[in-house]
Amino acid sequence: MRSEETSFTGGPLDGRVLPVLLGPTGRPPKTYEVPVPDPDGGSTVVHVYRLEPARVNKLGLPRGWTYVYEPDGAPHGGPKWPWRRRGERGGRGERGGSTAR
């Protein structure tokens, strides 16, 4: 597998550059989760980082990537399907499952 040196901004990994595995398209994952165990033996805290372009060339194409800390700790969404309305969670939509009249 190929990896790329990727920088982290904010949170516990601020300023570090770590190798991150790339996907089949040559891009790192959209979110990076870092589990940090509690030293007192409590529950593990998960820090979430969101992928952003590090710099953009004249054509608007990203040249390198960086991860930015998400303080709320929730990754942003999943795939954005063009046939879904905003805020819709899946299923057959608001109209129900049948299209017959």
Short mmCIF file of N, CA and C in Angstrom, two decimals:
data_model
loop_
_atom_site.label_atom_id
_atom_site.label_comp_id
_atom_site.label_asym_id
_atom_site.label_seq_id
_atom_site.Cartn_x
_atom_site.Cartn_y
_atom_site.Cartn_z
N MET A 1 0.83 -1.19 0.00
CA MET A 1 0.00 0.00 0.00
C MET A 1 0.87 1.25 0.00
N ARG A 2 0.39 2.25 -0.67
CA ARG A 2 1.10 3.52 -0.71
C ARG A 2 0.69 4.40 0.45
N SER A 3 1.61 5.20 0.96
CA SER A 3 1.29 6.15 2.02
C SER A 3 1.87 7.51 1.67
N GLU A 4 1.35 8.53 2.34
CA GLU A 4 1.79 9.91 2.09
C GLU A 4 2.00 10.60 3.43
N GLU A 5 3.07 11.38 3.53
CA GLU A 5 3.32 12.16 4.74
C GLU A 5 2.27 13.27 4.81
N THR A 6 1.45 13.26 5.86
CA THR A 6 0.34 14.20 5.99
C THR A 6 0.46 14.95 7.30
N SER A 7 0.29 16.28 7.25
CA SER A 7 0.41 17.10 8.46
C SER A 7 -0.93 17.19 9.18
N PHE A 8 -0.86 17.42 10.50
CA PHE A 8 -2.04 17.54 11.35
C PHE A 8 -2.03 18.92 11.99
N THR A 9 -3.22 19.57 12.04
CA THR A 9 -3.35 20.90 12.61
C THR A 9 -4.38 20.87 13.73
N GLY A 10 -3.99 21.35 14.92
CA GLY A 10 -4.90 21.40 16.07
C GLY A 10 -4.97 20.07 16.79
N GLY A 11 -5.54 20.11 18.00
CA GLY A 11 -5.73 18.89 18.77
C GLY A 11 -4.44 18.31 19.30
N PRO A 12 -4.47 17.05 19.72
CA PRO A 12 -3.28 16.44 20.31
C PRO A 12 -2.16 16.15 19.31
N LEU A 13 -2.45 16.11 18.02
CA LEU A 13 -1.41 15.84 17.01
C LEU A 13 -0.93 17.10 16.31
N ASP A 14 -1.16 18.27 16.90
CA ASP A 14 -0.82 19.54 16.25
C ASP A 14 0.67 19.62 15.90
N GLY A 15 0.93 19.91 14.63
CA GLY A 15 2.30 20.07 14.15
C GLY A 15 2.99 18.78 13.75
N ARG A 16 2.39 17.65 13.98
CA ARG A 16 3.02 16.38 13.61
C ARG A 16 2.75 16.04 12.16
N VAL A 17 3.69 15.32 11.57
CA VAL A 17 3.54 14.82 10.21
C VAL A 17 3.66 13.31 10.29
N LEU A 18 2.57 12.62 9.90
CA LEU A 18 2.53 11.16 10.00
C LEU A 18 2.24 10.54 8.64
N PRO A 19 2.74 9.32 8.40
CA PRO A 19 2.38 8.62 7.16
C PRO A 19 0.95 8.11 7.25
N VAL A 20 0.13 8.43 6.25
CA VAL A 20 -1.26 8.00 6.20
C VAL A 20 -1.45 7.18 4.93
N LEU A 21 -2.08 6.00 5.07
CA LEU A 21 -2.32 5.15 3.91
C LEU A 21 -3.28 5.82 2.93
N LEU A 22 -3.01 5.68 1.64
CA LEU A 22 -3.85 6.26 0.61
C LEU A 22 -4.82 5.22 0.09
N GLY A 23 -5.97 5.70 -0.38
CA GLY A 23 -6.97 4.81 -0.96
C GLY A 23 -6.61 4.46 -2.39
N PRO A 24 -7.49 3.73 -3.08
CA PRO A 24 -7.20 3.32 -4.45
C PRO A 24 -7.13 4.49 -5.43
N THR A 25 -7.68 5.65 -5.07
CA THR A 25 -7.62 6.83 -5.94
C THR A 25 -6.42 7.71 -5.63
N GLY A 26 -5.61 7.34 -4.64
CA GLY A 26 -4.44 8.13 -4.28
C GLY A 26 -4.75 9.25 -3.31
N ARG A 27 -5.89 9.17 -2.64
CA ARG A 27 -6.31 10.21 -1.70
C ARG A 27 -6.44 9.61 -0.30
N PRO A 28 -6.03 10.36 0.75
CA PRO A 28 -6.20 9.85 2.12
C PRO A 28 -7.69 9.81 2.50
N PRO A 29 -8.06 9.09 3.58
CA PRO A 29 -9.46 9.05 4.01
C PRO A 29 -9.97 10.43 4.42
N LYS A 30 -11.29 10.66 4.32
CA LYS A 30 -11.88 11.96 4.64
C LYS A 30 -11.74 12.32 6.11
N THR A 31 -11.81 11.33 6.98
CA THR A 31 -11.64 11.58 8.41
C THR A 31 -10.58 10.65 8.96
N TYR A 32 -9.92 11.10 10.02
CA TYR A 32 -8.87 10.32 10.69
C TYR A 32 -9.21 10.34 12.17
N GLU A 33 -9.45 9.19 12.76
CA GLU A 33 -9.83 9.10 14.16
C GLU A 33 -8.65 8.59 14.98
N VAL A 34 -8.36 9.30 16.09
CA VAL A 34 -7.24 8.95 16.96
C VAL A 34 -7.81 8.58 18.33
N PRO A 35 -7.82 7.28 18.69
CA PRO A 35 -8.29 6.91 20.02
C PRO A 35 -7.19 7.15 21.06
N VAL A 36 -7.55 7.85 22.14
CA VAL A 36 -6.61 8.14 23.22
C VAL A 36 -7.16 7.51 24.49
N PRO A 37 -6.46 6.49 25.05
CA PRO A 37 -6.95 5.84 26.27
C PRO A 37 -6.81 6.77 27.48
N ASP A 38 -7.75 6.65 28.41
CA ASP A 38 -7.72 7.43 29.65
C ASP A 38 -6.66 6.83 30.56
N PRO A 39 -5.73 7.64 31.09
CA PRO A 39 -4.68 7.08 31.95
C PRO A 39 -5.22 6.47 33.25
N ASP A 40 -6.43 6.88 33.67
CA ASP A 40 -7.01 6.33 34.90
C ASP A 40 -7.82 5.07 34.66
N GLY A 41 -7.85 4.60 33.42
CA GLY A 41 -8.58 3.38 33.10
C GLY A 41 -10.02 3.61 32.71
N GLY A 42 -10.42 4.84 32.48
CA GLY A 42 -11.80 5.15 32.08
C GLY A 42 -12.01 4.88 30.60
N SER A 43 -13.03 5.50 30.06
CA SER A 43 -13.36 5.28 28.66
C SER A 43 -12.35 5.98 27.74
N THR A 44 -12.19 5.46 26.54
CA THR A 44 -11.27 6.00 25.56
C THR A 44 -11.89 7.21 24.88
N VAL A 45 -11.10 8.27 24.69
CA VAL A 45 -11.55 9.47 23.99
C VAL A 45 -11.08 9.37 22.54
N VAL A 46 -11.98 9.64 21.60
CA VAL A 46 -11.64 9.58 20.19
C VAL A 46 -11.59 11.00 19.63
N HIS A 47 -10.41 11.40 19.14
CA HIS A 47 -10.25 12.71 18.51
C HIS A 47 -10.42 12.53 17.00
N VAL A 48 -11.17 13.44 16.38
CA VAL A 48 -11.49 13.33 14.96
C VAL A 48 -10.83 14.47 14.20
N TYR A 49 -10.18 14.12 13.08
CA TYR A 49 -9.57 15.09 12.18
C TYR A 49 -10.25 14.99 10.81
N ARG A 50 -10.47 16.15 10.17
CA ARG A 50 -11.13 16.23 8.86
C ARG A 50 -10.09 16.61 7.81
N LEU A 51 -10.16 15.97 6.64
CA LEU A 51 -9.20 16.19 5.57
C LEU A 51 -9.52 17.48 4.81
N GLU A 52 -8.47 18.29 4.56
CA GLU A 52 -8.59 19.50 3.76
C GLU A 52 -7.38 19.59 2.84
N PRO A 53 -7.53 20.27 1.68
CA PRO A 53 -6.36 20.46 0.82
C PRO A 53 -5.34 21.37 1.49
N ALA A 54 -4.07 20.99 1.41
CA ALA A 54 -3.01 21.80 2.01
C ALA A 54 -2.76 23.06 1.19
N ARG A 55 -2.75 22.92 -0.11
CA ARG A 55 -2.58 24.06 -1.01
C ARG A 55 -3.26 23.72 -2.33
N VAL A 56 -3.63 24.74 -3.06
CA VAL A 56 -4.36 24.56 -4.32
C VAL A 56 -3.59 25.27 -5.42
N ASN A 57 -3.42 24.60 -6.56
CA ASN A 57 -2.68 25.23 -7.65
C ASN A 57 -3.59 26.15 -8.47
N LYS A 58 -3.09 26.69 -9.56
CA LYS A 58 -3.84 27.66 -10.37
C LYS A 58 -5.11 27.08 -10.97
N LEU A 59 -5.12 25.78 -11.22
CA LEU A 59 -6.29 25.13 -11.80
C LEU A 59 -7.33 24.72 -10.76
N GLY A 60 -7.03 24.94 -9.48
CA GLY A 60 -7.94 24.57 -8.42
C GLY A 60 -7.79 23.14 -7.95
N LEU A 61 -6.72 22.48 -8.38
CA LEU A 61 -6.47 21.09 -7.96
C LEU A 61 -5.63 21.07 -6.68
N PRO A 62 -5.96 20.20 -5.73
CA PRO A 62 -5.20 20.14 -4.49
C PRO A 62 -3.81 19.56 -4.71
N ARG A 63 -2.83 20.15 -4.06
CA ARG A 63 -1.45 19.66 -4.07
C ARG A 63 -1.06 19.35 -2.63
N GLY A 64 -1.35 18.16 -2.20
CA GLY A 64 -1.07 17.76 -0.83
C GLY A 64 -2.29 17.92 0.05
N TRP A 65 -2.26 17.25 1.21
CA TRP A 65 -3.41 17.25 2.10
C TRP A 65 -2.97 17.52 3.52
N THR A 66 -3.89 18.03 4.33
CA THR A 66 -3.65 18.23 5.76
C THR A 66 -4.93 17.86 6.51
N TYR A 67 -4.77 17.39 7.74
CA TYR A 67 -5.91 17.07 8.59
C TYR A 67 -6.09 18.19 9.61
N VAL A 68 -7.35 18.65 9.78
CA VAL A 68 -7.69 19.73 10.70
C VAL A 68 -8.55 19.13 11.82
N TYR A 69 -8.23 19.50 13.06
CA TYR A 69 -8.92 18.95 14.23
C TYR A 69 -10.38 19.40 14.28
N GLU A 70 -11.28 18.46 14.57
CA GLU A 70 -12.71 18.73 14.75
C GLU A 70 -12.99 18.68 16.25
N PRO A 71 -13.16 19.83 16.92
CA PRO A 71 -13.35 19.80 18.38
C PRO A 71 -14.66 19.16 18.82
N ASP A 72 -15.70 19.17 17.98
CA ASP A 72 -16.97 18.55 18.40
C ASP A 72 -16.88 17.03 18.38
N GLY A 73 -15.88 16.47 17.70
CA GLY A 73 -15.62 15.04 17.74
C GLY A 73 -16.52 14.20 16.86
N ALA A 74 -17.26 14.81 15.95
CA ALA A 74 -18.14 14.04 15.07
C ALA A 74 -17.68 14.19 13.63
N PRO A 75 -17.43 13.08 12.93
CA PRO A 75 -17.05 13.21 11.52
C PRO A 75 -18.20 13.77 10.70
N HIS A 76 -17.89 14.52 9.67
CA HIS A 76 -18.90 15.15 8.84
C HIS A 76 -19.42 14.19 7.78
N GLY A 77 -20.63 13.74 7.97
CA GLY A 77 -21.39 13.00 6.97
C GLY A 77 -20.72 11.82 6.33
N GLY A 78 -21.34 11.36 5.28
CA GLY A 78 -20.85 10.26 4.48
C GLY A 78 -21.01 10.66 3.03
N PRO A 79 -21.35 9.71 2.18
CA PRO A 79 -21.54 10.07 0.78
C PRO A 79 -22.76 10.96 0.61
N LYS A 80 -22.65 11.91 -0.31
CA LYS A 80 -23.75 12.81 -0.60
C LYS A 80 -24.40 12.37 -1.90
N TRP A 81 -25.54 11.70 -1.78
CA TRP A 81 -26.23 11.17 -2.93
C TRP A 81 -27.07 12.26 -3.59
N PRO A 82 -27.02 12.40 -4.91
CA PRO A 82 -27.75 13.48 -5.58
C PRO A 82 -29.26 13.32 -5.51
N TRP A 83 -29.79 12.12 -5.27
CA TRP A 83 -31.24 11.91 -5.24
C TRP A 83 -31.82 12.07 -3.83
N ARG A 84 -31.00 12.41 -2.85
CA ARG A 84 -31.48 12.59 -1.48
C ARG A 84 -31.64 14.08 -1.17
N ARG A 85 -32.63 14.38 -0.35
CA ARG A 85 -32.82 15.75 0.11
C ARG A 85 -31.92 16.02 1.31
N ARG A 86 -31.69 17.29 1.60
CA ARG A 86 -30.88 17.63 2.76
C ARG A 86 -31.55 17.15 4.03
N GLY A 87 -30.78 16.56 4.91
CA GLY A 87 -31.29 16.09 6.18
C GLY A 87 -31.97 14.74 6.13
N GLU A 88 -32.14 14.17 4.95
CA GLU A 88 -32.79 12.87 4.83
C GLU A 88 -31.80 11.78 5.21
N ARG A 89 -32.23 10.81 5.99
CA ARG A 89 -31.34 9.79 6.53
C ARG A 89 -31.34 8.49 5.76
N GLY A 90 -32.00 8.37 4.67
CA GLY A 90 -32.03 7.10 3.94
C GLY A 90 -33.45 6.60 3.82
N GLY A 91 -33.60 5.35 3.48
CA GLY A 91 -34.93 4.80 3.31
C GLY A 91 -35.52 5.25 1.98
N ARG A 92 -36.84 5.27 1.89
CA ARG A 92 -37.51 5.59 0.63
C ARG A 92 -37.95 7.05 0.56
N GLY A 93 -37.59 7.87 1.54
CA GLY A 93 -37.94 9.29 1.47
C GLY A 93 -39.23 9.60 2.21
N GLU A 94 -39.70 10.81 2.05
CA GLU A 94 -40.89 11.28 2.76
C GLU A 94 -42.17 10.81 2.09
N ARG A 95 -42.11 10.42 0.83
CA ARG A 95 -43.31 10.06 0.08
C ARG A 95 -43.80 8.64 0.35
N GLY A 96 -43.02 7.86 1.03
CA GLY A 96 -43.42 6.47 1.28
C GLY A 96 -42.77 5.53 0.31
N GLY A 97 -43.09 4.26 0.42
CA GLY A 97 -42.41 3.25 -0.37
C GLY A 97 -43.08 2.93 -1.68
N SER A 98 -44.32 3.34 -1.91
CA SER A 98 -45.02 2.95 -3.13
C SER A 98 -45.20 4.15 -4.04
N THR A 99 -45.02 3.92 -5.35
CA THR A 99 -45.24 5.00 -6.31
C THR A 99 -46.51 4.78 -7.10
N ALA A 100 -47.20 3.67 -6.87
CA ALA A 100 -48.47 3.39 -7.58
C ALA A 100 -49.58 4.28 -7.05
N ARG A 101 -50.49 4.67 -7.95
CA ARG A 101 -51.59 5.55 -7.53
C ARG A 101 -52.88 4.85 -7.56
#
